[in-house]
PDB file of C-alpha atoms in Angstrom:
ATOM      1  CA  UNK I  24       0.000   0.000   0.000  1.00 89.00           C
ATOM      2  CA  UNK I  25       1.383   3.369  -1.023  1.00 93.00           C
ATOM      3  CA  UNK I  26       1.993   5.809   1.794  1.00 96.00           C
ATOM      4  CA  UNK I  27       3.147   9.398   1.507  1.00 97.00           C
ATOM      5  CA  UNK I  28       4.604  11.401   4.367  1.00 97.00           C
ATOM      6  CA  UNK I  29       5.137  15.131   3.997  1.00 98.00           C
ATOM      7  CA  UNK I  30       7.498  17.212   6.093  1.00 98.00           C
ATOM      8  CA  UNK I  31       9.128  20.633   6.133  1.00 98.00           C
ATOM      9  CA  UNK I  32       6.163  22.877   6.757  1.00 97.00           C
ATOM     10  CA  UNK I  33       6.219  25.660   9.299  1.00 97.00           C
ATOM     11  CA  UNK I  34       5.864  29.353   9.999  1.00 98.00           C
ATOM     12  CA  UNK I  35       7.872  31.761   7.879  1.00 98.00           C
ATOM     13  CA  UNK I  36       7.814  35.487   7.223  1.00 98.00           C
ATOM     14  CA  UNK I  37       6.818  36.860   3.854  1.00 98.00           C
ATOM     15  CA  UNK I  38       9.768  36.767   1.489  1.00 98.00           C
ATOM     16  CA  UNK I  39      11.234  33.722   3.184  1.00 98.00           C
ATOM     17  CA  UNK I  40      11.812  30.185   1.961  1.00 98.00           C
ATOM     18  CA  UNK I  41      10.839  26.662   2.894  1.00 98.00           C
ATOM     19  CA  UNK I  42      11.586  23.243   1.475  1.00 98.00           C
ATOM     20  CA  UNK I  43       8.937  20.571   1.645  1.00 98.00           C
ATOM     21  CA  UNK I  44       9.704  16.878   1.318  1.00 98.00           C
ATOM     22  CA  UNK I  45       7.471  13.922   0.580  1.00 98.00           C
ATOM     23  CA  UNK I  46       8.726  10.406   1.182  1.00 97.00           C
ATOM     24  CA  UNK I  47       6.876   7.568  -0.526  1.00 97.00           C
ATOM     25  CA  UNK I  48       6.787   4.007   0.766  1.00 94.00           C
ATOM     26  CA  UNK I  49       5.093   0.878  -0.467  1.00 92.00           C
ATOM     27  CA  UNK I  50       6.022   1.705  -4.047  1.00 87.00           C
ATOM     28  CA  UNK I  51       7.881  -0.923  -6.028  1.00 84.00           C
ATOM     29  CA  UNK I  52       8.630   1.231  -9.051  1.00 89.00           C
ATOM     30  CA  UNK I  53       8.698   4.933  -8.188  1.00 92.00           C
ATOM     31  CA  UNK I  54       9.161   5.935 -11.802  1.00 89.00           C
ATOM     32  CA  UNK I  55       5.677   4.603 -12.561  1.00 89.00           C
ATOM     33  CA  UNK I  56       4.212   7.562 -10.709  1.00 95.00           C
ATOM     34  CA  UNK I  57       3.668  11.182 -11.539  1.00 97.00           C
ATOM     35  CA  UNK I  58       4.180  13.055  -8.307  1.00 97.00           C
ATOM     36  CA  UNK I  59       2.681  16.337  -7.269  1.00 98.00           C
ATOM     37  CA  UNK I  60       2.061  18.971  -4.660  1.00 98.00           C
ATOM     38  CA  UNK I  61      -1.357  20.417  -3.976  1.00 98.00           C
ATOM     39  CA  UNK I  62      -2.512  22.910  -1.381  1.00 98.00           C
ATOM     40  CA  UNK I  63      -5.700  23.877   0.367  1.00 98.00           C
ATOM     41  CA  UNK I  64      -6.103  27.219   2.057  1.00 96.00           C
ATOM     42  CA  UNK I  65      -8.774  27.792   4.719  1.00 91.00           C
ATOM     43  CA  UNK I  66     -12.185  28.093   3.104  1.00 94.00           C
ATOM     44  CA  UNK I  67     -10.870  27.255  -0.356  1.00 96.00           C
ATOM     45  CA  UNK I  68     -10.750  24.209  -2.580  1.00 97.00           C
ATOM     46  CA  UNK I  69      -7.644  22.116  -2.988  1.00 97.00           C
ATOM     47  CA  UNK I  70      -5.573  23.350  -5.906  1.00 97.00           C
ATOM     48  CA  UNK I  71      -2.668  22.036  -7.911  1.00 98.00           C
ATOM     49  CA  UNK I  72       0.691  23.613  -7.100  1.00 98.00           C
ATOM     50  CA  UNK I  73       3.116  21.563  -9.188  1.00 98.00           C
ATOM     51  CA  UNK I  74       3.597  18.150 -10.738  1.00 98.00           C
ATOM     52  CA  UNK I  75       6.607  16.232 -11.978  1.00 98.00           C
ATOM     53  CA  UNK I  76       6.693  13.176 -14.214  1.00 95.00           C
ATOM     54  CA  UNK I  77       9.129  10.313 -13.917  1.00 91.00           C
ATOM     55  CA  UNK I  78      11.170  11.906 -16.684  1.00 91.00           C
ATOM     56  CA  UNK I  79      11.352  15.219 -14.887  1.00 93.00           C
ATOM     57  CA  UNK I  80       8.783  17.206 -16.832  1.00 97.00           C
ATOM     58  CA  UNK I  81       7.286  19.801 -14.524  1.00 98.00           C
ATOM     59  CA  UNK I  82       4.098  21.803 -14.453  1.00 98.00           C
ATOM     60  CA  UNK I  83       3.217  24.711 -12.157  1.00 98.00           C
ATOM     61  CA  UNK I  84       0.189  26.796 -11.325  1.00 97.00           C
ATOM     62  CA  UNK I  85       0.757  30.319 -12.591  1.00 97.00           C
ATOM     63  CA  UNK I  86       0.806  31.870  -9.121  1.00 97.00           C
ATOM     64  CA  UNK I  87       3.968  29.997  -8.103  1.00 98.00           C
ATOM     65  CA  UNK I  88       5.941  30.045 -11.346  1.00 98.00           C
ATOM     66  CA  UNK I  89       9.387  31.481 -10.772  1.00 97.00           C
ATOM     67  CA  UNK I  90       9.095  31.066  -7.003  1.00 98.00           C
ATOM     68  CA  UNK I  91       8.592  27.335  -6.436  1.00 98.00           C
ATOM     69  CA  UNK I  92      10.587  24.403  -7.797  1.00 98.00           C
ATOM     70  CA  UNK I  93       9.459  20.791  -7.713  1.00 98.00           C
ATOM     71  CA  UNK I  94      12.030  18.006  -7.947  1.00 97.00           C
ATOM     72  CA  UNK I  95      12.271  14.293  -7.342  1.00 97.00           C
ATOM     73  CA  UNK I  96      14.934  11.826  -6.308  1.00 95.00           C
ATOM     74  CA  UNK I  97      14.012   8.475  -7.814  1.00 93.00           C
ATOM     75  CA  UNK I  98      16.716   6.737  -5.774  1.00 93.00           C
ATOM     76  CA  UNK I  99      15.074   7.855  -2.528  1.00 95.00           C
ATOM     77  CA  UNK I 100      11.399   7.691  -3.576  1.00 96.00           C
ATOM     78  CA  UNK I 101      11.152  11.308  -2.504  1.00 97.00           C
ATOM     79  CA  UNK I 102       9.966  14.559  -4.002  1.00 98.00           C
ATOM     80  CA  UNK I 103      10.638  18.097  -2.895  1.00 98.00           C
ATOM     81  CA  UNK I 104       9.091  21.521  -3.219  1.00 98.00           C
ATOM     82  CA  UNK I 105      11.513  24.412  -2.822  1.00 98.00           C
ATOM     83  CA  UNK I 106       9.471  27.508  -2.068  1.00 98.00           C
ATOM     84  CA  UNK I 107      10.992  30.972  -2.224  1.00 98.00           C
ATOM     85  CA  UNK I 108       9.664  34.521  -2.021  1.00 98.00           C
ATOM     86  CA  UNK I 109       6.768  33.213   0.009  1.00 98.00           C
ATOM     87  CA  UNK I 110       3.648  35.331   0.277  1.00 97.00           C
ATOM     88  CA  UNK I 111       0.801  35.281   2.810  1.00 97.00           C
ATOM     89  CA  UNK I 112      -1.444  33.871   0.055  1.00 96.00           C
ATOM     90  CA  UNK I 113       0.780  30.772   0.020  1.00 98.00           C
ATOM     91  CA  UNK I 114      -0.515  29.872   3.480  1.00 98.00           C
ATOM     92  CA  UNK I 115      -2.166  26.466   3.193  1.00 98.00           C
ATOM     93  CA  UNK I 116      -2.019  22.811   3.999  1.00 98.00           C
ATOM     94  CA  UNK I 117       0.286  21.291   1.388  1.00 98.00           C
ATOM     95  CA  UNK I 118      -0.418  17.758   0.206  1.00 98.00           C
ATOM     96  CA  UNK I 119       1.765  15.343  -1.683  1.00 98.00           C
ATOM     97  CA  UNK I 120       0.181  13.160  -4.342  1.00 98.00           C
ATOM     98  CA  UNK I 121       1.276  10.065  -6.235  1.00 97.00           C
ATOM     99  CA  UNK I 122      -0.623   9.145  -9.404  1.00 96.00           C
ATOM    100  CA  UNK I 123       0.115   5.798 -10.950  1.00 94.00           C
ATOM    101  CA  UNK I 124       0.443   6.545 -14.643  1.00 92.00           C
ATOM    102  CA  UNK I 125      -1.092   3.316 -15.944  1.00 92.00           C
ATOM    103  CA  UNK I 126      -4.102   3.014 -13.621  1.00 91.00           C
ATOM    104  CA  UNK I 127      -4.642   6.677 -12.788  1.00 91.00           C
ATOM    105  CA  UNK I 128      -5.042   5.798  -9.127  1.00 94.00           C
ATOM    106  CA  UNK I 129      -3.940   8.685  -6.896  1.00 95.00           C
ATOM    107  CA  UNK I 130      -2.725   8.444  -3.334  1.00 96.00           C
ATOM    108  CA  UNK I 131      -2.562  11.417  -0.986  1.00 97.00           C
ATOM    109  CA  UNK I 132      -0.479  12.282   2.026  1.00 98.00           C
ATOM    110  CA  UNK I 133      -1.924  13.858   5.141  1.00 98.00           C
ATOM    111  CA  UNK I 134      -0.381  17.252   4.477  1.00 98.00           C
ATOM    112  CA  UNK I 135       2.051  19.666   6.051  1.00 98.00           C
ATOM    113  CA  UNK I 136       1.040  23.155   7.110  1.00 98.00           C
ATOM    114  CA  UNK I 137       2.758  26.218   5.689  1.00 98.00           C
ATOM    115  CA  UNK I 138       1.984  29.555   7.294  1.00 98.00           C
ATOM    116  CA  UNK I 139       3.387  32.765   5.854  1.00 98.00           C
ATOM    117  CA  UNK I 140       3.134  35.852   8.030  1.00 97.00           C
ATOM    118  CA  UNK I 141       3.072  39.365   6.629  1.00 93.00           C
TER     119      UNK I 141
END
């Protein structure tokens, strides 16, 4: 059974940086998954932040382009989200996702909270 554990969230001032990590377990072939980060702010729907394919192709929501970088280490079954120039609007619970390419089945982590103070 696939399990995802996020870490690295916390409280940071506007303009600061954080690096989120997501460790995947229970996956035999990590490269069979497209990995992603999503976030959900209070009172809002969950939204896509960034995704990365097994080959390293990335996709970002417009609001984070140029500020956030998603990466993956296929040897460690881990993905990262480097967040810079953080803004109060980035405050949210950040979730890691793993979508098996063939089946389309998506697994979610429990989230890590990022709070950006102004």
